[in-house]
Amino acid sequence: MYKKTKQYRLPNFDYSSNWCYFITIVCANRIPYLGSIANSEMTLSDIGEIVNQNIQNVSAFKDDVLIQKSVIMPNHIHLIIELKNESKSAEPPQSQSKYGHLSPLKKGSLGSFVNHFKGKITRTCRENGLIDFKWQARFHDRIIRDEEEYNRIYYYIEHNVKNWERDKEHPLNNQK
């Protein structure tokens, strides 16, 4: 029997294209592994420090990725990532069909980077005895289409810690 699966990426879009992307990566079960917020200030846990080190050191292991803005929240992170693949040019995103299919990770793609990034953090946590830490499967992405959208997302990331009480990822806002 055929089973429909939810489409997580824009069909027919090359996610190794040189664009800026807004990424959200969430901890498993929205557990606040990364730290806590009090008085509009984020205090990183040991796992949060590992995440921070990896964000700061991305250019050491990926010269085709630039993290332009980031914020670590208690149970998720937001990133603006720019892909800078030499052989690619930035063409406007297009969708030709409503449903596509998930394909294997492509070298230099956004999915490949996020997979590597999450895996590196998870391995470092395990090596340091932080064995309970897990990421939620997948990640949320948005292709940033113009300067106005970029500025709005940049502002959102910059003010995310101050707005934690209203954040949809805040545990009190996620109760069902």
PDB file of C-alpha atoms in Angstrom:
ATOM      1  CA  MET A   1       0.000   0.000   0.000  1.00  0.00           C
ATOM      2  CA  TYR A   2       1.267   3.467  -0.935  1.00  0.00           C
ATOM      3  CA  LYS A   3       2.004   5.735   2.017  1.00  0.00           C
ATOM      4  CA  LYS A   4       2.121   9.509   1.609  1.00  0.00           C
ATOM      5  CA  THR A   5       4.991  11.169   3.411  1.00  0.00           C
ATOM      6  CA  LYS A   6       5.198  14.800   4.438  1.00  0.00           C
ATOM      7  CA  GLN A   7       7.384  16.881   2.163  1.00  0.00           C
ATOM      8  CA  TYR A   8      10.065  18.695   4.159  1.00  0.00           C
ATOM      9  CA  ARG A   9      12.009  20.399   1.379  1.00  0.00           C
ATOM     10  CA  LEU A  10      10.970  22.525  -1.582  1.00  0.00           C
ATOM     11  CA  PRO A  11      10.535  20.144  -4.529  1.00  0.00           C
ATOM     12  CA  ASN A  12      12.881  20.634  -7.494  1.00  0.00           C
ATOM     13  CA  PHE A  13      15.143  23.039  -5.598  1.00  0.00           C
ATOM     14  CA  ASP A  14      18.868  22.364  -5.481  1.00  0.00           C
ATOM     15  CA  TYR A  15      19.787  22.708  -1.797  1.00  0.00           C
ATOM     16  CA  SER A  16      23.455  22.984  -2.702  1.00  0.00           C
ATOM     17  CA  SER A  17      22.727  26.326  -4.416  1.00  0.00           C
ATOM     18  CA  ASN A  18      24.501  29.426  -3.165  1.00  0.00           C
ATOM     19  CA  TRP A  19      21.781  30.985  -1.070  1.00  0.00           C
ATOM     20  CA  CYS A  20      21.260  32.054   2.505  1.00  0.00           C
ATOM     21  CA  TYR A  21      19.069  29.696   4.506  1.00  0.00           C
ATOM     22  CA  PHE A  22      17.308  30.146   7.844  1.00  0.00           C
ATOM     23  CA  ILE A  23      17.741  26.929   9.836  1.00  0.00           C
ATOM     24  CA  THR A  24      16.174  25.755  13.079  1.00  0.00           C
ATOM     25  CA  ILE A  25      17.510  22.597  14.737  1.00  0.00           C
ATOM     26  CA  VAL A  26      15.575  21.335  17.760  1.00  0.00           C
ATOM     27  CA  CYS A  27      16.638  19.064  20.631  1.00  0.00           C
ATOM     28  CA  ALA A  28      14.777  15.745  20.934  1.00  0.00           C
ATOM     29  CA  ASN A  29      11.446  16.122  22.728  1.00  0.00           C
ATOM     30  CA  ARG A  30      12.250  19.835  23.122  1.00  0.00           C
ATOM     31  CA  ILE A  31      14.307  19.048  26.211  1.00  0.00           C
ATOM     32  CA  PRO A  32      16.357  22.130  27.247  1.00  0.00           C
ATOM     33  CA  TYR A  33      19.746  20.420  26.868  1.00  0.00           C
ATOM     34  CA  LEU A  34      21.474  23.607  25.703  1.00  0.00           C
ATOM     35  CA  GLY A  35      20.949  25.802  28.758  1.00  0.00           C
ATOM     36  CA  SER A  36      18.428  28.134  30.334  1.00  0.00           C
ATOM     37  CA  ILE A  37      17.187  31.688  30.068  1.00  0.00           C
ATOM     38  CA  ALA A  38      16.691  33.973  33.059  1.00  0.00           C
ATOM     39  CA  ASN A  39      16.282  37.746  32.977  1.00  0.00           C
ATOM     40  CA  SER A  40      16.603  37.711  29.168  1.00  0.00           C
ATOM     41  CA  GLU A  41      20.065  36.117  29.318  1.00  0.00           C
ATOM     42  CA  MET A  42      21.014  32.715  27.966  1.00  0.00           C
ATOM     43  CA  THR A  43      23.249  30.584  30.179  1.00  0.00           C
ATOM     44  CA  LEU A  44      24.782  27.722  28.228  1.00  0.00           C
ATOM     45  CA  SER A  45      25.006  24.212  29.646  1.00  0.00           C
ATOM     46  CA  ASP A  46      27.992  21.969  28.861  1.00  0.00           C
ATOM     47  CA  ILE A  47      26.115  20.791  25.745  1.00  0.00           C
ATOM     48  CA  GLY A  48      25.296  24.394  24.838  1.00  0.00           C
ATOM     49  CA  GLU A  49      29.018  25.203  25.070  1.00  0.00           C
ATOM     50  CA  ILE A  50      29.784  22.325  22.678  1.00  0.00           C
ATOM     51  CA  VAL A  51      27.171  23.665  20.247  1.00  0.00           C
ATOM     52  CA  ASN A  52      28.630  27.166  20.553  1.00  0.00           C
ATOM     53  CA  GLN A  53      32.172  25.905  19.874  1.00  0.00           C
ATOM     54  CA  ASN A  54      30.947  24.078  16.780  1.00  0.00           C
ATOM     55  CA  ILE A  55      29.124  27.156  15.484  1.00  0.00           C
ATOM     56  CA  GLN A  56      32.252  29.273  16.013  1.00  0.00           C
ATOM     57  CA  ASN A  57      34.477  26.664  14.323  1.00  0.00           C
ATOM     58  CA  VAL A  58      32.366  25.844  11.256  1.00  0.00           C
ATOM     59  CA  SER A  59      34.852  27.542   8.933  1.00  0.00           C
ATOM     60  CA  ALA A  60      37.596  25.208  10.214  1.00  0.00           C
ATOM     61  CA  PHE A  61      35.861  22.151   8.742  1.00  0.00           C
ATOM     62  CA  LYS A  62      33.628  23.679   6.051  1.00  0.00           C
ATOM     63  CA  ASP A  63      35.074  26.411   3.850  1.00  0.00           C
ATOM     64  CA  ASP A  64      31.936  26.464   1.686  1.00  0.00           C
ATOM     65  CA  VAL A  65      29.628  27.372   4.595  1.00  0.00           C
ATOM     66  CA  LEU A  66      29.355  30.701   6.387  1.00  0.00           C
ATOM     67  CA  ILE A  67      27.203  31.116   9.489  1.00  0.00           C
ATOM     68  CA  GLN A  68      26.128  34.740   9.327  1.00  0.00           C
ATOM     69  CA  LYS A  69      23.989  34.822  12.470  1.00  0.00           C
ATOM     70  CA  SER A  70      23.125  32.339  15.187  1.00  0.00           C
ATOM     71  CA  VAL A  71      21.434  32.002  18.529  1.00  0.00           C
ATOM     72  CA  ILE A  72      21.435  29.114  20.962  1.00  0.00           C
ATOM     73  CA  MET A  73      18.192  28.717  22.872  1.00  0.00           C
ATOM     74  CA  PRO A  74      17.487  26.199  25.674  1.00  0.00           C
ATOM     75  CA  ASN A  75      16.075  23.546  23.338  1.00  0.00           C
ATOM     76  CA  HIS A  76      16.910  24.697  19.801  1.00  0.00           C
ATOM     77  CA  ILE A  77      19.255  26.755  17.684  1.00  0.00           C
ATOM     78  CA  HIS A  78      18.644  29.195  14.839  1.00  0.00           C
ATOM     79  CA  LEU A  79      21.214  29.837  12.135  1.00  0.00           C
ATOM     80  CA  ILE A  80      21.474  31.920   9.006  1.00  0.00           C
ATOM     81  CA  ILE A  81      23.721  29.835   6.798  1.00  0.00           C
ATOM     82  CA  GLU A  82      25.188  30.938   3.493  1.00  0.00           C
ATOM     83  CA  LEU A  83      26.365  28.215   1.117  1.00  0.00           C
ATOM     84  CA  LYS A  84      29.348  29.198  -0.994  1.00  0.00           C
ATOM     85  CA  ASN A  85      29.884  26.299  -3.368  1.00  0.00           C
ATOM     86  CA  GLU A  86      32.363  27.309  -6.072  1.00  0.00           C
ATOM     87  CA  SER A  87      30.607  25.618  -8.983  1.00  0.00           C
ATOM     88  CA  LYS A  88      27.120  26.881  -8.145  1.00  0.00           C
ATOM     89  CA  SER A  89      25.368  30.125  -8.927  1.00  0.00           C
ATOM     90  CA  ALA A  90      22.440  31.581  -7.047  1.00  0.00           C
ATOM     91  CA  GLU A  91      19.267  31.143  -9.063  1.00  0.00           C
ATOM     92  CA  PRO A  92      15.809  31.994  -7.741  1.00  0.00           C
ATOM     93  CA  PRO A  93      14.105  29.082  -5.969  1.00  0.00           C
ATOM     94  CA  GLN A  94      11.393  27.437  -8.015  1.00  0.00           C
ATOM     95  CA  SER A  95       8.846  24.786  -7.309  1.00  0.00           C
ATOM     96  CA  GLN A  96       7.318  22.976 -10.249  1.00  0.00           C
ATOM     97  CA  SER A  97       5.213  20.474  -8.358  1.00  0.00           C
ATOM     98  CA  LYS A  98       3.432  20.315  -5.026  1.00  0.00           C
ATOM     99  CA  TYR A  99       5.007  17.029  -3.968  1.00  0.00           C
ATOM    100  CA  GLY A 100       8.554  15.876  -4.498  1.00  0.00           C
ATOM    101  CA  HIS A 101      10.626  13.134  -2.993  1.00  0.00           C
ATOM    102  CA  LEU A 102      13.486  13.051  -0.576  1.00  0.00           C
ATOM    103  CA  SER A 103      16.750  12.166  -2.222  1.00  0.00           C
ATOM    104  CA  PRO A 104      20.122  11.108  -0.826  1.00  0.00           C
ATOM    105  CA  LEU A 105      22.335  13.785   0.707  1.00  0.00           C
ATOM    106  CA  LYS A 106      24.256  15.694  -1.918  1.00  0.00           C
ATOM    107  CA  LYS A 107      27.814  16.826  -1.236  1.00  0.00           C
ATOM    108  CA  GLY A 108      27.865  20.552  -0.480  1.00  0.00           C
ATOM    109  CA  SER A 109      24.144  20.666   0.210  1.00  0.00           C
ATOM    110  CA  LEU A 110      22.369  22.214   3.157  1.00  0.00           C
ATOM    111  CA  GLY A 111      21.175  18.781   4.337  1.00  0.00           C
ATOM    112  CA  SER A 112      24.700  17.406   4.173  1.00  0.00           C
ATOM    113  CA  PHE A 113      26.003  20.295   6.288  1.00  0.00           C
ATOM    114  CA  VAL A 114      23.246  19.977   8.916  1.00  0.00           C
ATOM    115  CA  ASN A 115      23.743  16.199   9.083  1.00  0.00           C
ATOM    116  CA  HIS A 116      27.490  16.662   9.618  1.00  0.00           C
ATOM    117  CA  PHE A 117      26.964  19.492  12.132  1.00  0.00           C
ATOM    118  CA  LYS A 118      24.441  17.566  14.246  1.00  0.00           C
ATOM    119  CA  GLY A 119      26.551  14.400  14.108  1.00  0.00           C
ATOM    120  CA  LYS A 120      29.734  16.199  15.170  1.00  0.00           C
ATOM    121  CA  ILE A 121      27.982  17.727  18.190  1.00  0.00           C
ATOM    122  CA  THR A 122      26.388  14.402  19.156  1.00  0.00           C
ATOM    123  CA  ARG A 123      29.755  12.576  18.913  1.00  0.00           C
ATOM    124  CA  THR A 124      31.483  15.242  21.032  1.00  0.00           C
ATOM    125  CA  CYS A 125      28.733  14.961  23.649  1.00  0.00           C
ATOM    126  CA  ARG A 126      29.114  11.155  23.771  1.00  0.00           C
ATOM    127  CA  GLU A 127      32.913  11.470  24.072  1.00  0.00           C
ATOM    128  CA  ASN A 128      32.393  13.787  27.057  1.00  0.00           C
ATOM    129  CA  GLY A 129      29.941  11.507  28.850  1.00  0.00           C
ATOM    130  CA  LEU A 130      26.847  13.513  27.876  1.00  0.00           C
ATOM    131  CA  ILE A 131      25.100  10.418  26.578  1.00  0.00           C
ATOM    132  CA  ASP A 132      21.467  11.491  27.058  1.00  0.00           C
ATOM    133  CA  PHE A 133      21.660  14.282  24.459  1.00  0.00           C
ATOM    134  CA  LYS A 134      19.800  13.823  21.178  1.00  0.00           C
ATOM    135  CA  TRP A 135      18.591  16.023  18.341  1.00  0.00           C
ATOM    136  CA  GLN A 136      15.107  15.872  16.934  1.00  0.00           C
ATOM    137  CA  ALA A 137      15.050  14.179  13.532  1.00  0.00           C
ATOM    138  CA  ARG A 138      15.222  16.541  10.561  1.00  0.00           C
ATOM    139  CA  PHE A 139      15.445  20.334  10.759  1.00  0.00           C
ATOM    140  CA  HIS A 140      13.407  23.308   9.629  1.00  0.00           C
ATOM    141  CA  ASP A 141      14.722  25.437   6.782  1.00  0.00           C
ATOM    142  CA  ARG A 142      13.655  28.466   4.844  1.00  0.00           C
ATOM    143  CA  ILE A 143      15.346  29.770   1.726  1.00  0.00           C
ATOM    144  CA  ILE A 144      15.915  33.488   2.313  1.00  0.00           C
ATOM    145  CA  ARG A 145      14.627  35.043  -0.872  1.00  0.00           C
ATOM    146  CA  ASP A 146      15.497  38.740  -0.535  1.00  0.00           C
ATOM    147  CA  GLU A 147      17.159  41.387   1.624  1.00  0.00           C
ATOM    148  CA  GLU A 148      13.940  42.344   3.432  1.00  0.00           C
ATOM    149  CA  GLU A 149      13.366  38.741   4.511  1.00  0.00           C
ATOM    150  CA  TYR A 150      17.029  38.412   5.504  1.00  0.00           C
ATOM    151  CA  ASN A 151      16.787  41.518   7.719  1.00  0.00           C
ATOM    152  CA  ARG A 152      13.555  40.298   9.345  1.00  0.00           C
ATOM    153  CA  ILE A 153      15.084  36.894  10.147  1.00  0.00           C
ATOM    154  CA  TYR A 154      18.337  38.473  11.374  1.00  0.00           C
ATOM    155  CA  TYR A 155      16.314  40.686  13.743  1.00  0.00           C
ATOM    156  CA  TYR A 156      14.280  37.688  14.922  1.00  0.00           C
ATOM    157  CA  ILE A 157      17.456  35.731  15.759  1.00  0.00           C
ATOM    158  CA  GLU A 158      19.051  38.732  17.447  1.00  0.00           C
ATOM    159  CA  HIS A 159      16.037  39.211  19.742  1.00  0.00           C
ATOM    160  CA  ASN A 160      15.095  35.577  20.271  1.00  0.00           C
ATOM    161  CA  VAL A 161      16.493  35.278  23.814  1.00  0.00           C
ATOM    162  CA  LYS A 162      14.529  38.354  24.951  1.00  0.00           C
ATOM    163  CA  ASN A 163      11.352  36.888  23.462  1.00  0.00           C
ATOM    164  CA  TRP A 164      11.775  33.388  24.945  1.00  0.00           C
ATOM    165  CA  GLU A 165       8.547  33.542  26.964  1.00  0.00           C
ATOM    166  CA  ARG A 166       6.563  33.930  23.708  1.00  0.00           C
ATOM    167  CA  ASP A 167       8.675  31.493  21.643  1.00  0.00           C
ATOM    168  CA  LYS A 168       6.752  28.577  20.132  1.00  0.00           C
ATOM    169  CA  GLU A 169       9.587  26.258  21.203  1.00  0.00           C
ATOM    170  CA  HIS A 170       9.221  27.307  24.860  1.00  0.00           C
ATOM    171  CA  PRO A 171       7.993  24.243  26.796  1.00  0.00           C
ATOM    172  CA  LEU A 172       5.049  26.126  28.338  1.00  0.00           C
ATOM    173  CA  ASN A 173       3.852  27.135  24.849  1.00  0.00           C
ATOM    174  CA  ASN A 174       4.089  23.584  23.533  1.00  0.00           C
ATOM    175  CA  GLN A 175       1.762  21.745  25.878  1.00  0.00           C
ATOM    176  CA  LYS A 176      -1.018  19.861  24.135  1.00  0.00           C
TER     177      LYS A 176
END
